[in-house]
């Protein structure tokens, strides 16, 4: 159930005997990759302890609207914004009635009012309470407001009755929760993306680097995460915030970047947007280099080749679908096509960095993607975010065909 991967679920636990199933539900949701924060009503706490749900969810349970300490840690508005889905299981007759009326007299009902995320209820109550016209009217009202109902199911009940009102089982609820999310183009895929420059030390205070800001690689990581992928972003030193739901690994040198990429393998798709230093000083001086009168005004640095990260990963037995970037100042398409062949790539994104408005550290980009058949697809000038989303859609399409 890849659709739950990295989804953020606020699980509301109401005061019904079915609350014991919420513990299993937390486990199932987490097994499917979701992050779960639990909010309990006063009644819920009578049936299952917050400690149990804290241990299973891995986070403190949210209990009170008027608890200054809890509000300072993650307040009700933050919780409401954080959620991709608010799922209430069990939803008692009382909770349904309060929600139908838009009452906000505890933390859970307040979160429901404050969230823009979908809300789903798993009703659980005695069959006569479920059949009561008041509950049915509340049910209609909730459905009319776009709130989803998962169940209830029918069968024997804790009170001895038989009929409608049983809460669905944990796995059924996890599946229904997954159905709330669309499948993205890259759902279930692991993308490894490199970004930014590398720094190659000369001595303890100096290094060789380039003008890459990381903007292009970070925009790709964000677009890939939006498309549902699990994203590992290996980046050289940059000053950018980590995109939401992206696992970031910071590195300094080309050799660090290669080691981090190898550790992140296997992946389905590799996008190498980093501007990796091709050479590094052969020896890193242990102390700050001093001006040497014997060499006059010159300084000779002996450089050695760095490993090629992209070519190394493209040469592995578990080779991913490989997308390179080529930053060129002349003969753009010819040089890019050569890199595609030499590095054994599936696609290469040719980037004309002679134009300062679309290259290193710019807000915009304009690129051509070349495939193995030498077909060129042009993406006209637009923000790096826009180009990244278009590239991710294009790459996902080509990956599926491969
Ligand atoms: O970071 P920004 O400021 O947003 O700028 C974006 C960018 C211009 C850096 C980016 O769009 C880009 O073009 N990145 C590739 C830069 C580059 O120098 O490419 P290259 O021609 O040296 O390398 C070709 C490909 O091999 C690249 O995918 C590169 O990541 C990879 N490579 C290169 C050398 C090496 N040792 N290891 C590699 O993996």
CSV table of N, CA, C and O in Angstrom, one decimal, residues 198-209 252-253 255 277 279-290 299-303:
chain,number,residue,atom,x,y,z
A,198,UNK,N,30.4,20.4,-5.3
A,198,UNK,CA,31.2,19.7,-4.3
A,198,UNK,C,32.4,20.7,-3.9
A,198,UNK,O,32.6,21.6,-4.7
A,199,UNK,N,33.0,20.5,-2.8
A,199,UNK,CA,34.1,21.3,-2.4
A,199,UNK,C,35.3,20.3,-2.2
A,199,UNK,O,35.2,19.3,-1.6
A,200,UNK,N,36.4,20.7,-2.8
A,200,UNK,CA,37.6,19.9,-2.8
A,200,UNK,C,38.7,20.7,-2.0
A,200,UNK,O,39.1,21.7,-2.5
A,201,UNK,N,39.1,20.2,-0.9
A,201,UNK,CA,40.0,20.9,0.0
A,201,UNK,C,41.4,21.1,-0.6
A,201,UNK,O,41.9,20.1,-1.2
A,202,UNK,N,42.0,22.3,-0.4
A,202,UNK,CA,43.4,22.5,-0.8
A,202,UNK,C,44.2,22.4,0.5
A,202,UNK,O,45.3,21.8,0.5
A,203,UNK,N,43.7,23.1,1.5
A,203,UNK,CA,44.4,23.1,2.8
A,203,UNK,C,43.2,23.3,3.8
A,203,UNK,O,42.1,23.3,3.4
A,204,UNK,N,43.5,23.4,5.1
A,204,UNK,CA,42.4,23.5,6.1
A,204,UNK,C,41.5,24.7,5.9
A,204,UNK,O,40.4,24.8,6.4
A,205,UNK,N,41.9,25.7,5.1
A,205,UNK,CA,41.0,26.9,5.0
A,205,UNK,C,40.6,27.2,3.5
A,205,UNK,O,39.8,28.1,3.3
A,206,UNK,N,41.1,26.5,2.6
A,206,UNK,CA,40.8,26.8,1.2
A,206,UNK,C,40.3,25.5,0.4
A,206,UNK,O,40.7,24.4,0.8
A,207,UNK,N,39.4,25.8,-0.5
A,207,UNK,CA,38.9,24.7,-1.3
A,207,UNK,C,38.6,25.2,-2.7
A,207,UNK,O,38.5,26.4,-3.0
A,208,UNK,N,38.4,24.2,-3.6
A,208,UNK,CA,38.0,24.4,-5.0
A,208,UNK,C,36.5,24.0,-5.1
A,208,UNK,O,36.1,23.0,-4.6
A,209,UNK,N,35.7,24.9,-5.7
A,209,UNK,CA,34.3,24.6,-5.9
A,209,UNK,C,33.7,25.3,-7.1
A,209,UNK,O,34.5,25.7,-8.0
A,252,UNK,N,30.4,16.9,1.3
A,252,UNK,CA,31.2,18.0,1.0
A,252,UNK,C,32.0,17.7,-0.4
A,252,UNK,O,31.8,18.4,-1.4
A,253,UNK,N,32.7,16.6,-0.4
A,253,UNK,CA,33.5,16.4,-1.6
A,253,UNK,C,32.9,15.4,-2.6
A,253,UNK,O,31.9,14.7,-2.2
A,255,UNK,N,34.1,12.6,-3.5
A,255,UNK,CA,34.2,11.2,-2.9
A,255,UNK,C,33.2,10.9,-1.9
A,255,UNK,O,32.6,9.9,-1.8
A,277,UNK,N,33.0,18.3,-8.8
A,277,UNK,CA,34.4,18.7,-9.3
A,277,UNK,C,35.0,17.5,-10.0
A,277,UNK,O,35.0,16.4,-9.4
A,279,UNK,N,38.1,17.3,-10.7
A,279,UNK,CA,39.5,17.1,-10.2
A,279,UNK,C,39.5,17.6,-8.7
A,279,UNK,O,38.8,18.4,-8.3
A,280,UNK,N,40.5,17.0,-8.0
A,280,UNK,CA,40.7,17.5,-6.6
A,280,UNK,C,42.3,17.6,-6.4
A,280,UNK,O,43.0,16.9,-7.1
A,281,UNK,N,42.7,18.4,-5.5
A,281,UNK,CA,44.1,18.5,-5.2
A,281,UNK,C,44.6,17.1,-4.8
A,281,UNK,O,44.0,16.4,-4.0
A,282,UNK,N,45.8,16.7,-5.4
A,282,UNK,CA,46.2,15.3,-5.0
A,282,UNK,C,46.5,15.2,-3.6
A,282,UNK,O,46.3,14.2,-2.9
A,283,UNK,N,47.1,16.3,-3.0
A,283,UNK,CA,47.4,16.2,-1.6
A,283,UNK,C,46.7,17.4,-0.9
A,283,UNK,O,46.8,18.6,-1.4
A,284,UNK,N,46.1,17.2,0.2
A,284,UNK,CA,45.5,18.3,1.0
A,284,UNK,C,46.5,18.6,2.0
A,284,UNK,O,46.9,17.8,2.9
A,285,UNK,N,47.0,19.9,1.9
A,285,UNK,CA,48.0,20.3,2.9
A,285,UNK,C,47.5,20.3,4.3
A,285,UNK,O,46.4,20.8,4.6
A,286,UNK,N,48.3,19.7,5.2
A,286,UNK,CA,47.8,19.6,6.6
A,286,UNK,C,47.7,21.0,7.3
A,286,UNK,O,46.9,21.2,8.2
A,287,UNK,N,48.5,22.0,6.8
A,287,UNK,CA,48.4,23.3,7.4
A,287,UNK,C,48.2,24.3,6.3
A,287,UNK,O,48.4,24.1,5.2
A,288,UNK,N,47.7,25.5,6.7
A,288,UNK,CA,47.5,26.6,5.7
A,288,UNK,C,48.7,26.8,4.9
A,288,UNK,O,49.8,27.0,5.5
A,289,UNK,N,48.5,26.8,3.6
A,289,UNK,CA,49.7,27.0,2.7
A,289,UNK,C,50.2,28.5,2.8
A,289,UNK,O,49.4,29.4,2.9
A,290,UNK,N,51.5,28.6,2.9
A,290,UNK,CA,52.1,29.9,3.0
A,290,UNK,C,52.7,30.4,1.7
A,290,UNK,O,53.0,29.5,0.8
A,299,UNK,N,51.7,29.4,-8.1
A,299,UNK,CA,51.5,28.3,-7.2
A,299,UNK,C,51.0,27.1,-8.1
A,299,UNK,O,50.0,27.3,-8.8
A,300,UNK,N,51.7,26.0,-8.0
A,300,UNK,CA,51.3,24.9,-8.8
A,300,UNK,C,50.6,23.9,-7.9
A,300,UNK,O,51.1,23.5,-6.8
A,301,UNK,N,49.4,23.5,-8.3
A,301,UNK,CA,48.6,22.5,-7.5
A,301,UNK,C,48.5,21.3,-8.4
A,301,UNK,O,48.0,21.3,-9.5
A,302,UNK,N,49.0,20.2,-7.9
A,302,UNK,CA,48.8,18.9,-8.7
A,302,UNK,C,47.4,18.4,-8.4
A,302,UNK,O,47.0,18.2,-7.3
A,303,UNK,N,46.7,18.2,-9.5
A,303,UNK,CA,45.3,17.7,-9.3
A,303,UNK,C,45.1,16.3,-9.8
A,303,UNK,O,45.8,15.8,-10.7
